[in-house]
Amino acid sequence: MARVALVTGGTRGIGASISKALKASGYKVAANYGGNDAAGEKFKAETGIPVYKWDVSAFEACAEGVKKVEADLGPVEVLVNNAGITRDGAFHKMTIEQWSAVINTNLGSLFNMTRPVIEGMRARKFGRIINISSINGQKGQFGQVNYSAAKAGDIGFTKALALENAKAGVTVNAICPGYINTEMVQAVPKDVLEKSILPLIPVGRLGEPEEIARAVIFLAADDAGAITGSTLSINGGQYMV
């Protein structure tokens, strides 16, 4: 019977590629999104993947969302915590709203989404939790103290939760993408991309969302049970840990 996978932020960018790759690999997929109804409905129409709208920064919304997904598809066995936002600005000018929005969405959501599914995974002796962090959580980034702090927190969350659940058959891993060819990066002016970003990437190109998705498929597999607490960097050699 097909395993059920839930992807947050699963209708656009990297998340959309992850959702589609999971479906192509035989999973029953649920794609969460936060606010863009048009994009969500377009994704559903194009892929046939059911979409579910809720705010991942709100615990009760996540708990209710998971209940709905499990009622429709069955117990969540693979959780991909992909949803994230940016509210960039130099720290000495950053507002508490900018800080809280990013911390609550990019880090708080890992608790909000994982807590409702972890007990079921432990009881079934199988689970795959894959957290999409960032190169900037590893090395830091000017103007992104909030984002870098949250993404670094994702890595700490991953390691500790992996230790707690290893004997229960639940693996927890993180993926740290670098610059990926998504709408957000495509919006960067071409001259900035070519002169300031690409020269920093040894492979000389942006990563593709599908490359992140393939890593998710690898970590989600039944036979990846010995891989837990790991951080997989996919950044073209830009930052090596």
PDB file of C-alpha atoms in Angstrom:
ATOM      1  CA  MET A   1       0.000   0.000   0.000  1.00  0.00           C
ATOM      2  CA  ALA A   2       1.335   3.441  -0.934  1.00  0.00           C
ATOM      3  CA  ARG A   3       2.832   5.478   1.873  1.00  0.00           C
ATOM      4  CA  VAL A   4       1.363   8.905   2.626  1.00  0.00           C
ATOM      5  CA  ALA A   5       3.635  11.932   2.300  1.00  0.00           C
ATOM      6  CA  LEU A   6       2.807  15.463   3.436  1.00  0.00           C
ATOM      7  CA  VAL A   7       4.806  18.397   2.057  1.00  0.00           C
ATOM      8  CA  THR A   8       4.476  21.868   3.559  1.00  0.00           C
ATOM      9  CA  GLY A   9       4.829  24.717   1.116  1.00  0.00           C
ATOM     10  CA  GLY A  10       4.247  21.965  -1.395  1.00  0.00           C
ATOM     11  CA  THR A  11       2.627  23.794  -4.305  1.00  0.00           C
ATOM     12  CA  ARG A  12       5.381  26.179  -5.423  1.00  0.00           C
ATOM     13  CA  GLY A  13       9.130  26.224  -5.999  1.00  0.00           C
ATOM     14  CA  ILE A  14      11.161  23.497  -4.357  1.00  0.00           C
ATOM     15  CA  GLY A  15       8.071  22.189  -2.570  1.00  0.00           C
ATOM     16  CA  ALA A  16       6.180  21.659  -5.821  1.00  0.00           C
ATOM     17  CA  SER A  17       9.082  19.638  -7.230  1.00  0.00           C
ATOM     18  CA  ILE A  18       9.195  17.549  -4.062  1.00  0.00           C
ATOM     19  CA  SER A  19       5.437  16.880  -4.187  1.00  0.00           C
ATOM     20  CA  LYS A  20       5.576  15.842  -7.830  1.00  0.00           C
ATOM     21  CA  ALA A  21       8.616  13.617  -7.327  1.00  0.00           C
ATOM     22  CA  LEU A  22       6.987  11.848  -4.395  1.00  0.00           C
ATOM     23  CA  LYS A  23       3.870  11.196  -6.435  1.00  0.00           C
ATOM     24  CA  ALA A  24       5.948   9.881  -9.330  1.00  0.00           C
ATOM     25  CA  SER A  25       7.673   7.531  -6.869  1.00  0.00           C
ATOM     26  CA  GLY A  26       4.359   6.019  -5.795  1.00  0.00           C
ATOM     27  CA  TYR A  27       3.500   7.982  -2.659  1.00  0.00           C
ATOM     28  CA  LYS A  28       0.058   9.359  -1.848  1.00  0.00           C
ATOM     29  CA  VAL A  29       0.913  13.037  -1.527  1.00  0.00           C
ATOM     30  CA  ALA A  30      -0.759  15.940   0.257  1.00  0.00           C
ATOM     31  CA  ALA A  31       0.586  19.417  -0.531  1.00  0.00           C
ATOM     32  CA  ASN A  32       0.083  22.147   2.043  1.00  0.00           C
ATOM     33  CA  TYR A  33       0.157  25.829   1.165  1.00  0.00           C
ATOM     34  CA  GLY A  34      -0.285  28.996   3.174  1.00  0.00           C
ATOM     35  CA  GLY A  35      -1.895  31.756   1.161  1.00  0.00           C
ATOM     36  CA  ASN A  36      -1.706  31.692  -2.633  1.00  0.00           C
ATOM     37  CA  ASP A  37      -5.027  30.134  -3.581  1.00  0.00           C
ATOM     38  CA  ALA A  38      -4.505  30.637  -7.318  1.00  0.00           C
ATOM     39  CA  ALA A  39      -1.159  28.840  -7.258  1.00  0.00           C
ATOM     40  CA  GLY A  40      -2.609  26.075  -5.095  1.00  0.00           C
ATOM     41  CA  GLU A  41      -5.546  25.427  -7.399  1.00  0.00           C
ATOM     42  CA  LYS A  42      -3.328  25.557 -10.488  1.00  0.00           C
ATOM     43  CA  PHE A  43      -0.950  23.034  -8.933  1.00  0.00           C
ATOM     44  CA  LYS A  44      -3.842  20.728  -8.027  1.00  0.00           C
ATOM     45  CA  ALA A  45      -5.297  20.927 -11.542  1.00  0.00           C
ATOM     46  CA  GLU A  46      -1.948  20.235 -13.197  1.00  0.00           C
ATOM     47  CA  THR A  47      -0.778  17.409 -10.932  1.00  0.00           C
ATOM     48  CA  GLY A  48      -3.871  15.812  -9.433  1.00  0.00           C
ATOM     49  CA  ILE A  49      -2.240  16.157  -6.003  1.00  0.00           C
ATOM     50  CA  PRO A  50      -4.711  17.233  -3.299  1.00  0.00           C
ATOM     51  CA  VAL A  51      -3.901  20.568  -1.674  1.00  0.00           C
ATOM     52  CA  TYR A  52      -4.618  21.752   1.849  1.00  0.00           C
ATOM     53  CA  LYS A  53      -4.461  25.333   3.089  1.00  0.00           C
ATOM     54  CA  TRP A  54      -3.294  26.242   6.574  1.00  0.00           C
ATOM     55  CA  ASP A  55      -0.740  28.435   8.328  1.00  0.00           C
ATOM     56  CA  VAL A  56       2.237  26.343   9.440  1.00  0.00           C
ATOM     57  CA  SER A  57       3.176  28.947  12.065  1.00  0.00           C
ATOM     58  CA  ALA A  58      -0.040  28.163  13.997  1.00  0.00           C
ATOM     59  CA  PHE A  59      -0.028  24.933  16.016  1.00  0.00           C
ATOM     60  CA  GLU A  60      -3.789  24.371  16.122  1.00  0.00           C
ATOM     61  CA  ALA A  61      -4.063  24.954  12.371  1.00  0.00           C
ATOM     62  CA  CYS A  62      -1.362  22.334  11.794  1.00  0.00           C
ATOM     63  CA  ALA A  63      -3.030  19.824  14.091  1.00  0.00           C
ATOM     64  CA  GLU A  64      -6.346  20.268  12.298  1.00  0.00           C
ATOM     65  CA  GLY A  65      -4.655  20.136   8.914  1.00  0.00           C
ATOM     66  CA  VAL A  66      -2.910  16.873   9.710  1.00  0.00           C
ATOM     67  CA  LYS A  67      -6.220  15.391  10.907  1.00  0.00           C
ATOM     68  CA  LYS A  68      -7.845  16.312   7.594  1.00  0.00           C
ATOM     69  CA  VAL A  69      -5.005  14.842   5.543  1.00  0.00           C
ATOM     70  CA  GLU A  70      -5.035  11.619   7.535  1.00  0.00           C
ATOM     71  CA  ALA A  71      -8.812  11.333   7.248  1.00  0.00           C
ATOM     72  CA  ASP A  72      -8.534  11.699   3.473  1.00  0.00           C
ATOM     73  CA  LEU A  73      -5.374   9.729   2.707  1.00  0.00           C
ATOM     74  CA  GLY A  74      -4.300   7.753   5.764  1.00  0.00           C
ATOM     75  CA  PRO A  75      -1.581   8.139   8.414  1.00  0.00           C
ATOM     76  CA  VAL A  76       1.268  10.475   7.471  1.00  0.00           C
ATOM     77  CA  GLU A  77       4.435   8.394   7.165  1.00  0.00           C
ATOM     78  CA  VAL A  78       6.660  10.921   5.373  1.00  0.00           C
ATOM     79  CA  LEU A  79       6.712  14.564   6.457  1.00  0.00           C
ATOM     80  CA  VAL A  80       8.662  17.147   4.478  1.00  0.00           C
ATOM     81  CA  ASN A  81       8.948  20.435   6.373  1.00  0.00           C
ATOM     82  CA  ASN A  82       9.628  22.724   3.438  1.00  0.00           C
ATOM     83  CA  ALA A  83       7.519  25.852   4.037  1.00  0.00           C
ATOM     84  CA  GLY A  84       9.497  29.023   4.596  1.00  0.00           C
ATOM     85  CA  ILE A  85       9.454  32.783   4.195  1.00  0.00           C
ATOM     86  CA  THR A  86      11.946  35.654   4.160  1.00  0.00           C
ATOM     87  CA  ARG A  87      11.655  39.065   5.780  1.00  0.00           C
ATOM     88  CA  ASP A  88      15.136  40.394   5.107  1.00  0.00           C
ATOM     89  CA  GLY A  89      16.772  43.434   6.642  1.00  0.00           C
ATOM     90  CA  ALA A  90      19.851  44.439   8.617  1.00  0.00           C
ATOM     91  CA  PHE A  91      19.421  43.391  12.227  1.00  0.00           C
ATOM     92  CA  HIS A  92      19.858  46.895  13.642  1.00  0.00           C
ATOM     93  CA  LYS A  93      16.793  47.912  11.625  1.00  0.00           C
ATOM     94  CA  MET A  94      14.815  44.672  11.967  1.00  0.00           C
ATOM     95  CA  THR A  95      11.374  44.839  13.534  1.00  0.00           C
ATOM     96  CA  ILE A  96       9.994  42.312  15.984  1.00  0.00           C
ATOM     97  CA  GLU A  97       7.382  41.496  13.318  1.00  0.00           C
ATOM     98  CA  GLN A  98      10.103  40.593  10.802  1.00  0.00           C
ATOM     99  CA  TRP A  99      11.877  38.465  13.399  1.00  0.00           C
ATOM    100  CA  SER A 100       8.802  36.670  14.705  1.00  0.00           C
ATOM    101  CA  ALA A 101       7.282  35.931  11.305  1.00  0.00           C
ATOM    102  CA  VAL A 102      10.416  34.166  10.084  1.00  0.00           C
ATOM    103  CA  ILE A 103      11.181  32.328  13.332  1.00  0.00           C
ATOM    104  CA  ASN A 104       7.587  31.135  13.711  1.00  0.00           C
ATOM    105  CA  THR A 105       7.226  30.011  10.097  1.00  0.00           C
ATOM    106  CA  ASN A 106      10.686  28.612   9.381  1.00  0.00           C
ATOM    107  CA  LEU A 107      11.479  27.077  12.768  1.00  0.00           C
ATOM    108  CA  GLY A 108       8.281  26.996  14.816  1.00  0.00           C
ATOM    109  CA  SER A 109       6.546  25.128  12.013  1.00  0.00           C
ATOM    110  CA  LEU A 110       8.832  22.145  12.548  1.00  0.00           C
ATOM    111  CA  PHE A 111       7.331  21.668  16.010  1.00  0.00           C
ATOM    112  CA  ASN A 112       3.832  22.510  14.796  1.00  0.00           C
ATOM    113  CA  MET A 113       3.906  19.964  11.981  1.00  0.00           C
ATOM    114  CA  THR A 114       5.997  17.216  13.531  1.00  0.00           C
ATOM    115  CA  ARG A 115       4.298  17.020  16.911  1.00  0.00           C
ATOM    116  CA  PRO A 116       0.916  15.866  15.482  1.00  0.00           C
ATOM    117  CA  VAL A 117       2.527  13.015  13.483  1.00  0.00           C
ATOM    118  CA  ILE A 118       5.423  11.791  15.626  1.00  0.00           C
ATOM    119  CA  GLU A 119       3.432   9.598  18.016  1.00  0.00           C
ATOM    120  CA  GLY A 120       1.766   7.758  15.129  1.00  0.00           C
ATOM    121  CA  MET A 121       5.112   7.222  13.425  1.00  0.00           C
ATOM    122  CA  ARG A 122       6.613   5.830  16.630  1.00  0.00           C
ATOM    123  CA  ALA A 123       3.636   3.512  17.178  1.00  0.00           C
ATOM    124  CA  ARG A 124       3.917   2.157  13.610  1.00  0.00           C
ATOM    125  CA  LYS A 125       7.724   1.872  13.923  1.00  0.00           C
ATOM    126  CA  PHE A 126       8.228   3.821  10.703  1.00  0.00           C
ATOM    127  CA  GLY A 127       8.578   7.465   9.816  1.00  0.00           C
ATOM    128  CA  ARG A 128      10.579   9.806   7.645  1.00  0.00           C
ATOM    129  CA  ILE A 129      10.930  13.476   8.622  1.00  0.00           C
ATOM    130  CA  ILE A 130      12.878  15.630   6.175  1.00  0.00           C
ATOM    131  CA  ASN A 131      13.527  19.264   7.036  1.00  0.00           C
ATOM    132  CA  ILE A 132      14.482  21.730   4.312  1.00  0.00           C
ATOM    133  CA  SER A 133      17.003  24.067   5.904  1.00  0.00           C
ATOM    134  CA  SER A 134      19.393  26.322   3.937  1.00  0.00           C
ATOM    135  CA  ILE A 135      23.020  27.069   3.182  1.00  0.00           C
ATOM    136  CA  ASN A 136      22.414  30.295   5.102  1.00  0.00           C
ATOM    137  CA  GLY A 137      21.624  28.282   8.223  1.00  0.00           C
ATOM    138  CA  GLN A 138      25.113  26.810   7.906  1.00  0.00           C
ATOM    139  CA  LYS A 139      27.189  29.876   7.048  1.00  0.00           C
ATOM    140  CA  GLY A 140      24.988  32.880   7.904  1.00  0.00           C
ATOM    141  CA  GLN A 141      23.976  35.629   5.487  1.00  0.00           C
ATOM    142  CA  PHE A 142      24.097  39.422   5.634  1.00  0.00           C
ATOM    143  CA  GLY A 143      20.601  40.850   6.093  1.00  0.00           C
ATOM    144  CA  GLN A 144      19.173  37.497   7.168  1.00  0.00           C
ATOM    145  CA  VAL A 145      19.810  37.155  10.888  1.00  0.00           C
ATOM    146  CA  ASN A 146      16.221  35.983  11.360  1.00  0.00           C
ATOM    147  CA  TYR A 147      16.311  33.530   8.439  1.00  0.00           C
ATOM    148  CA  SER A 148      19.790  32.192   9.262  1.00  0.00           C
ATOM    149  CA  ALA A 149      18.858  31.714  12.920  1.00  0.00           C
ATOM    150  CA  ALA A 150      15.702  29.808  12.000  1.00  0.00           C
ATOM    151  CA  LYS A 151      17.450  27.613   9.440  1.00  0.00           C
ATOM    152  CA  ALA A 152      20.302  26.867  11.843  1.00  0.00           C
ATOM    153  CA  GLY A 153      17.645  25.941  14.387  1.00  0.00           C
ATOM    154  CA  ASP A 154      16.175  23.504  11.862  1.00  0.00           C
ATOM    155  CA  ILE A 155      19.488  21.637  11.854  1.00  0.00           C
ATOM    156  CA  GLY A 156      19.629  21.437  15.659  1.00  0.00           C
ATOM    157  CA  PHE A 157      16.004  20.270  15.722  1.00  0.00           C
ATOM    158  CA  THR A 158      16.889  17.572  13.186  1.00  0.00           C
ATOM    159  CA  LYS A 159      19.819  16.192  15.158  1.00  0.00           C
ATOM    160  CA  ALA A 160      18.072  16.067  18.527  1.00  0.00           C
ATOM    161  CA  LEU A 161      14.848  14.579  17.168  1.00  0.00           C
ATOM    162  CA  ALA A 162      16.858  11.973  15.260  1.00  0.00           C
ATOM    163  CA  LEU A 163      18.478  10.823  18.505  1.00  0.00           C
ATOM    164  CA  GLU A 164      15.153  10.565  20.291  1.00  0.00           C
ATOM    165  CA  ASN A 165      13.456   8.505  17.585  1.00  0.00           C
ATOM    166  CA  ALA A 166      16.153   6.306  16.068  1.00  0.00           C
ATOM    167  CA  LYS A 167      15.098   3.190  17.985  1.00  0.00           C
ATOM    168  CA  ALA A 168      11.470   3.791  17.011  1.00  0.00           C
ATOM    169  CA  GLY A 169      12.201   3.439  13.299  1.00  0.00           C
ATOM    170  CA  VAL A 170      11.758   7.154  12.600  1.00  0.00           C
ATOM    171  CA  THR A 171      14.545   8.947  10.759  1.00  0.00           C
ATOM    172  CA  VAL A 172      15.027  12.707  10.792  1.00  0.00           C
ATOM    173  CA  ASN A 173      17.291  14.436   8.278  1.00  0.00           C
ATOM    174  CA  ALA A 174      17.925  17.916   6.914  1.00  0.00           C
ATOM    175  CA  ILE A 175      18.678  19.180   3.425  1.00  0.00           C
ATOM    176  CA  CYS A 176      20.457  22.513   2.978  1.00  0.00           C
ATOM    177  CA  PRO A 177      19.928  23.919  -0.520  1.00  0.00           C
ATOM    178  CA  GLY A 178      22.092  26.694  -1.885  1.00  0.00           C
ATOM    179  CA  TYR A 179      20.931  28.970  -4.694  1.00  0.00           C
ATOM    180  CA  ILE A 180      18.161  27.080  -6.485  1.00  0.00           C
ATOM    181  CA  ASN A 181      16.531  28.043  -9.781  1.00  0.00           C
ATOM    182  CA  THR A 182      13.129  29.051  -8.404  1.00  0.00           C
ATOM    183  CA  GLU A 183      10.893  32.089  -8.930  1.00  0.00           C
ATOM    184  CA  MET A 184      12.570  33.837  -6.003  1.00  0.00           C
ATOM    185  CA  VAL A 185      16.061  33.522  -7.486  1.00  0.00           C
ATOM    186  CA  GLN A 186      14.824  34.236 -11.010  1.00  0.00           C
ATOM    187  CA  ALA A 187      13.625  37.604  -9.712  1.00  0.00           C
ATOM    188  CA  VAL A 188      17.235  38.616  -8.962  1.00  0.00           C
ATOM    189  CA  PRO A 189      18.537  41.022 -11.646  1.00  0.00           C
ATOM    190  CA  LYS A 190      20.494  39.139 -14.299  1.00  0.00           C
ATOM    191  CA  ASP A 191      23.664  41.190 -13.850  1.00  0.00           C
ATOM    192  CA  VAL A 192      23.631  40.582 -10.075  1.00  0.00           C
ATOM    193  CA  LEU A 193      23.135  36.864 -10.659  1.00  0.00           C
ATOM    194  CA  GLU A 194      25.955  36.621 -13.185  1.00  0.00           C
ATOM    195  CA  LYS A 195      28.469  38.903 -11.438  1.00  0.00           C
ATOM    196  CA  SER A 196      27.809  38.382  -7.747  1.00  0.00           C
ATOM    197  CA  ILE A 197      26.166  34.977  -7.245  1.00  0.00           C
ATOM    198  CA  LEU A 198      27.276  32.477  -9.901  1.00  0.00           C
ATOM    199  CA  PRO A 199      31.004  33.178  -9.368  1.00  0.00           C
ATOM    200  CA  LEU A 200      30.574  31.958  -5.775  1.00  0.00           C
ATOM    201  CA  ILE A 201      29.263  28.554  -6.938  1.00  0.00           C
ATOM    202  CA  PRO A 202      32.065  26.196  -8.027  1.00  0.00           C
ATOM    203  CA  VAL A 203      29.840  24.190 -10.393  1.00  0.00           C
ATOM    204  CA  GLY A 204      29.010  27.467 -12.131  1.00  0.00           C
ATOM    205  CA  ARG A 205      25.233  27.203 -12.124  1.00  0.00           C
ATOM    206  CA  LEU A 206      22.147  27.327  -9.966  1.00  0.00           C
ATOM    207  CA  GLY A 207      20.774  24.131  -8.524  1.00  0.00           C
ATOM    208  CA  GLU A 208      17.461  22.855  -9.877  1.00  0.00           C
ATOM    209  CA  PRO A 209      14.413  22.155  -7.688  1.00  0.00           C
ATOM    210  CA  GLU A 210      14.347  18.616  -9.059  1.00  0.00           C
ATOM    211  CA  GLU A 211      17.788  18.008  -7.557  1.00  0.00           C
ATOM    212  CA  ILE A 212      16.447  18.785  -4.101  1.00  0.00           C
ATOM    213  CA  ALA A 213      13.449  16.566  -4.790  1.00  0.00           C
ATOM    214  CA  ARG A 214      15.654  13.610  -5.718  1.00  0.00           C
ATOM    215  CA  ALA A 215      17.429  13.932  -2.374  1.00  0.00           C
ATOM    216  CA  VAL A 216      14.061  13.859  -0.598  1.00  0.00           C
ATOM    217  CA  ILE A 217      13.097  10.673  -2.457  1.00  0.00           C
ATOM    218  CA  PHE A 218      16.394   9.106  -1.383  1.00  0.00           C
ATOM    219  CA  LEU A 219      15.923   9.992   2.296  1.00  0.00           C
ATOM    220  CA  ALA A 220      12.231   9.020   2.324  1.00  0.00           C
ATOM    221  CA  ALA A 221      12.813   5.502   1.043  1.00  0.00           C
ATOM    222  CA  ASP A 222      12.160   2.460   3.199  1.00  0.00           C
ATOM    223  CA  ASP A 223      15.760   1.349   2.712  1.00  0.00           C
ATOM    224  CA  ALA A 224      17.222   4.644   4.018  1.00  0.00           C
ATOM    225  CA  GLY A 225      16.682   3.597   7.613  1.00  0.00           C
ATOM    226  CA  ALA A 226      20.355   3.868   8.598  1.00  0.00           C
ATOM    227  CA  ILE A 227      20.514   7.537   7.603  1.00  0.00           C
ATOM    228  CA  THR A 228      19.362   9.795  10.405  1.00  0.00           C
ATOM    229  CA  GLY A 229      20.535  13.031  11.980  1.00  0.00           C
ATOM    230  CA  SER A 230      22.314  13.906   8.743  1.00  0.00           C
ATOM    231  CA  THR A 231      22.563  17.244   6.968  1.00  0.00           C
ATOM    232  CA  LEU A 232      22.841  16.998   3.189  1.00  0.00           C
ATOM    233  CA  SER A 233      24.263  20.089   1.506  1.00  0.00           C
ATOM    234  CA  ILE A 234      23.141  20.711  -2.084  1.00  0.00           C
ATOM    235  CA  ASN A 235      24.819  23.966  -3.027  1.00  0.00           C
ATOM    236  CA  GLY A 236      27.141  23.314  -5.960  1.00  0.00           C
ATOM    237  CA  GLY A 237      30.187  23.433  -3.695  1.00  0.00           C
ATOM    238  CA  GLN A 238      29.508  26.987  -2.506  1.00  0.00           C
ATOM    239  CA  TYR A 239      29.878  26.044   1.155  1.00  0.00           C
ATOM    240  CA  MET A 240      31.501  22.812   2.306  1.00  0.00           C
ATOM    241  CA  VAL A 241      30.995  21.537   5.832  1.00  0.00           C
TER     242      VAL A 241
END
